[in-house]
């Protein structure tokens, strides 16, 4: 678009811009990171800095633009304002951009990225840059030369190079290596030298450089070669470039030594002496001559022939195989046949002087024929091999043998030669008939093949051997055998599914299919165990849990493929090893213990029972107190909870502890339990009298006080609870003008006036009140002195105080407090007597008065008994907590009956 705009501005401006074309040249190394400065176009073109003044007029800012965002924009970044060229994020690889040719150009729009190679070391990146505004417009040709760095190691096109050198190659023979090393780098960074890792003292390398600068390595022979001594040499060829530091590449070089015909046939002996019987049949093998040629292939081909010195009769009598050197009898020996034959045999090789060996054959004249052995097989026989099944019974017949003399002149005997359970015996009543049979069962697993000979000889000493081979056929007489009858395995619990346990292996001494073993699980094996029938691999398809089952025991069976099949059984025991996958478990989530207060220190409060389903160290459990450890301790081994000190319920009535159980696994698992300790009350506190506060206090009682009026009260509390805190009041001592005038309520402690006061009753009354609880096993009590002054006024307090200071002479009287009988009880008891009165009146009208008197008497006696019961019942009523807030240290207390 910018070019189109310039065309419309005017053709003359375009012509002017062509005349102002400029060329800049830069160079940089390949492989530089992004942001490296290549050059500054503004500085190198000497253009004014943007924002300066020119001829007094304001100057427009310079603008630098690539003529097209083509391929060149991938490798450089151009700052539009400053004109600075930097490398981009795409790394410049000279070997990828430049090819070793006459030049290749890749165009990207109107701007070309040109790759030209006028020489092997040149690699140019061409860019077109437009400079604006109009007054500075020009087209700048930027050439960037990419310098090579040594970033490529030499490499061979093939990993294995093979050369062939004839063994008679002269010293300094040069062989070009057809696959020289390649290096994409150029100049000194390219391949410079070659070397051999091991030259064996017979090779070296030389490098030749052609007109185009290509270097070709040559292998030079530096010593004599002998293929018969060594057929090939294997070494490593190393190519090294000229970079700093140099880089190397290598390939395996194998130099094969090719054979030349430099060896001739040779016999190991110069003469052979052979004896031949005159009665030998045609085709009898006499001997074989053998020569050796150390060369290979056709150079080692040997043929055998008679020398011209061998007479024709000997040639006709003995046939010589020209390929194998075997000599056989080719015609019948008779009385005219010479007894000594001298056979001169030549071993001929290509281009060689023949090797010579002499064979002396001496023919012994025989006047009789040897004995004959004629077999007739009973067992299966083929080509001289008898086939017998193993486990055949004893005395199994194999063959009959007929032994005879062809001339019928001599006596012939025979015997069996060879090892094995066989016997050859005369078969009577026939003469010269012998039976071959077994003497014990054959065992294929012990020996499969026997070779025995039936030897016949006559009285002249001539003998004949008849060789018989006995092949034992296998039968399925062996069961598979496990190496051990008890297979003990172990696996950790929580295994992965289809985990490998073991590979069973049983052997079967039988052969073929009879020895092929298949494996099966016994009927007692759990369904999640699997046994591969062919391989014997035993696996478990599911996760095992030791806590669910620790040991598995079942049978496996190995069955062969014989008919009928045979099998053996082994027992597999699997021990599931423990993993720490179970946290300790308390028998209860919450434990509650009731402990009497004042329990001795370190006494046993209770036992914390905890279990862990794991085994061994994983199942060891250690207990600890998380809170309250300054008061309580726990026996880790037995779980016994103890208190370090004696506990007082009145200070704290209950404790809540958290006990942690930690097992011995790695990592350890833990759990916690809540422990509640409730202290049971013991009657260890006597009642505390809160009022009156002192034995020296007194109260004025007016003589006009009416009987039944409340005078004062004794108020006490007990820190214990339950029956230990139930308080009863009684007057155990009195002193005064008429001390019986006052009564105390055993339940409330209220003191009331019983009778009217007279003139003679004036004075000081001292009442000793016993305040007692109902504790068990023994109640506790306190006493207080209640002082009452009966008078109209208190005119002389000092006198009264002096009387109070005197020790009173009061006799202690221990008696139960008297509680009055309520009217309701009288009505109930009277009502309960009415049926008795009616019944007695009906029985005897005459004795109504007597019976009525007796009934009244009985009812009155029952009423007194119930009065005592009610009195005891009322004494045991707990304190209702009537507390005057103005009294000192009166605190409400929570009372419960545990």
GROMACS .gro file of N, CA, C and O in nm, residues 261-298:
model
  152
  261UNK      N    1   4.526  -6.746  -0.434
  261UNK     CA    2   4.572  -6.885  -0.438
  261UNK      C    3   4.721  -6.889  -0.408
  261UNK      O    4   4.805  -6.908  -0.496
  262UNK      N    5   4.754  -6.881  -0.281
  262UNK     CA    6   4.895  -6.883  -0.240
  262UNK      C    7   4.926  -7.005  -0.155
  262UNK      O    8   5.032  -7.011  -0.094
  263UNK      N    9   4.836  -7.105  -0.152
  263UNK     CA   10   4.861  -7.230  -0.079
  263UNK      C   11   4.824  -7.347  -0.169
  263UNK      O   12   4.731  -7.339  -0.253
  264UNK      N   13   4.895  -7.458  -0.152
  264UNK     CA   14   4.871  -7.578  -0.231
  264UNK      C   15   4.828  -7.691  -0.140
  264UNK      O   16   4.853  -7.688  -0.019
  265UNK      N   17   4.764  -7.796  -0.198
  265UNK     CA   18   4.720  -7.909  -0.117
  265UNK      C   19   4.839  -7.980  -0.051
  265UNK      O   20   4.948  -7.987  -0.108
  266UNK      N   21   4.813  -8.033   0.069
  266UNK     CA   22   4.913  -8.110   0.143
  266UNK      C   23   4.847  -8.227   0.214
  266UNK      O   24   4.737  -8.213   0.267
  267UNK      N   25   4.916  -8.344   0.210
  267UNK     CA   26   4.873  -8.461   0.287
  267UNK      C   27   4.943  -8.458   0.423
  267UNK      O   28   5.060  -8.419   0.432
  268UNK      N   29   4.870  -8.505   0.523
  268UNK     CA   30   4.931  -8.508   0.656
  268UNK      C   31   5.028  -8.624   0.670
  268UNK      O   32   5.114  -8.622   0.758
  269UNK      N   33   5.013  -8.728   0.586
  269UNK     CA   34   5.105  -8.842   0.589
  269UNK      C   35   5.155  -8.869   0.448
  269UNK      O   36   5.090  -8.834   0.349
  270UNK      N   37   5.268  -8.934   0.440
  270UNK     CA   38   5.325  -8.966   0.307
  270UNK      C   39   5.289  -9.108   0.263
  270UNK      O   40   5.293  -9.138   0.143
  271UNK      N   41   5.252  -9.196   0.361
  271UNK     CA   42   5.222  -9.335   0.323
  271UNK      C   43   5.120  -9.395   0.418
  271UNK      O   44   5.122  -9.367   0.538
  272UNK      N   45   5.027  -9.477   0.363
  272UNK     CA   46   4.928  -9.550   0.441
  272UNK      C   47   4.945  -9.699   0.412
  272UNK      O   48   4.960  -9.741   0.296
  273UNK      N   49   4.941  -9.784   0.519
  273UNK     CA   50   4.949  -9.929   0.504
  273UNK      C   51   4.813  -9.988   0.537
  273UNK      O   52   4.761  -9.970   0.648
  274UNK      N   53   4.754 -10.061   0.440
  274UNK     CA   54   4.620 -10.114   0.454
  274UNK      C   55   4.624 -10.265   0.431
  274UNK      O   56   4.693 -10.314   0.340
  275UNK      N   57   4.547 -10.340   0.516
  275UNK     CA   58   4.533 -10.485   0.499
  275UNK      C   59   4.391 -10.515   0.456
  275UNK      O   60   4.296 -10.465   0.516
  276UNK      N   61   4.378 -10.602   0.354
  276UNK     CA   62   4.245 -10.636   0.301
  276UNK      C   63   4.236 -10.787   0.288
  276UNK      O   64   4.327 -10.852   0.235
  277UNK      N   65   4.126 -10.845   0.339
  277UNK     CA   66   4.104 -10.988   0.328
  277UNK      C   67   4.062 -11.023   0.187
  277UNK      O   68   3.985 -10.950   0.123
  278UNK      N   69   4.108 -11.141   0.144
  278UNK     CA   70   4.079 -11.181   0.007
  278UNK      C   71   3.934 -11.215  -0.016
  278UNK      O   72   3.889 -11.219  -0.131
  279UNK      N   73   3.858 -11.242   0.088
  279UNK     CA   74   3.717 -11.273   0.070
  279UNK      C   75   3.627 -11.151   0.085
  279UNK      O   76   3.507 -11.163   0.105
  280UNK      N   77   3.684 -11.033   0.080
  280UNK     CA   78   3.604 -10.909   0.092
  280UNK      C   79   3.513 -10.897  -0.028
  280UNK      O   80   3.550 -10.932  -0.141
  281UNK      N   81   3.396 -10.846  -0.003
  281UNK     CA   82   3.296 -10.832  -0.109
  281UNK      C   83   3.320 -10.705  -0.187
  281UNK      O   84   3.395 -10.614  -0.146
  282UNK      N   85   3.256 -10.698  -0.306
  282UNK     CA   86   3.269 -10.580  -0.391
  282UNK      C   87   3.214 -10.458  -0.318
  282UNK      O   88   3.114 -10.464  -0.248
  283UNK      N   89   3.280 -10.347  -0.338
  283UNK     CA   90   3.238 -10.222  -0.275
  283UNK      C   91   3.293 -10.203  -0.137
  283UNK      O   92   3.261 -10.103  -0.070
  284UNK      N   93   3.371 -10.297  -0.088
  284UNK     CA   94   3.430 -10.282   0.045
  284UNK      C   95   3.518 -10.157   0.049
  284UNK      O   96   3.600 -10.135  -0.041
  285UNK      N   97   3.498 -10.076   0.152
  285UNK     CA   98   3.578  -9.954   0.166
  285UNK      C   99   3.716  -9.990   0.215
  285UNK      O  100   3.732 -10.056   0.319
  286UNK      N  101   3.818  -9.947   0.138
  286UNK     CA  102   3.956  -9.980   0.173
  286UNK      C  103   4.014  -9.870   0.262
  286UNK      O  104   4.059  -9.896   0.373
  287UNK      N  105   4.010  -9.746   0.217
  287UNK     CA  106   4.059  -9.631   0.294
  287UNK      C  107   4.018  -9.504   0.222
  287UNK      O  108   3.962  -9.508   0.111
  288UNK      N  109   4.046  -9.391   0.283
  288UNK     CA  110   4.020  -9.260   0.223
  288UNK      C  111   4.141  -9.172   0.248
  288UNK      O  112   4.192  -9.164   0.361
  289UNK      N  113   4.190  -9.111   0.139
  289UNK     CA  114   4.301  -9.016   0.152
  289UNK      C  115   4.242  -8.875   0.156
  289UNK      O  116   4.138  -8.846   0.094
  290UNK      N  117   4.310  -8.786   0.230
  290UNK     CA  118   4.256  -8.650   0.246
  290UNK      C  119   4.370  -8.550   0.252
  290UNK      O  120   4.463  -8.563   0.333
  291UNK      N  121   4.364  -8.454   0.158
  291UNK     CA  122   4.462  -8.345   0.155
  291UNK      C  123   4.393  -8.215   0.197
  291UNK      O  124   4.271  -8.202   0.187
  292UNK      N  125   4.471  -8.118   0.244
  292UNK     CA  126   4.419  -7.991   0.296
  292UNK      C  127   4.484  -7.876   0.219
  292UNK      O  128   4.605  -7.875   0.198
  293UNK      N  129   4.399  -7.777   0.179
  293UNK     CA  130   4.445  -7.653   0.115
  293UNK      C  131   4.394  -7.536   0.201
  293UNK      O  132   4.274  -7.523   0.225
  294UNK      N  133   4.481  -7.452   0.250
  294UNK     CA  134   4.446  -7.345   0.342
  294UNK      C  135   4.370  -7.231   0.276
  294UNK      O  136   4.317  -7.142   0.345
  295UNK      N  137   4.364  -7.230   0.141
  295UNK     CA  138   4.291  -7.123   0.073
  295UNK      C  139   4.141  -7.145   0.087
  295UNK      O  140   4.094  -7.241   0.149
  296UNK      N  141   4.064  -7.052   0.023
  296UNK     CA  142   3.919  -7.056   0.030
  296UNK      C  143   3.860  -7.078  -0.108
  296UNK      O  144   3.921  -7.048  -0.211
  297UNK      N  145   3.735  -7.128  -0.108
  297UNK     CA  146   3.658  -7.135  -0.231
  297UNK      C  147   3.725  -7.220  -0.336
  297UNK      O  148   3.778  -7.329  -0.309
  298UNK      N  149   3.723  -7.168  -0.458
  298UNK     CA  150   3.782  -7.243  -0.570
  298UNK      C  151   3.932  -7.259  -0.554
  298UNK      O  152   3.992  -7.353  -0.609
   0.00000   0.00000   0.00000
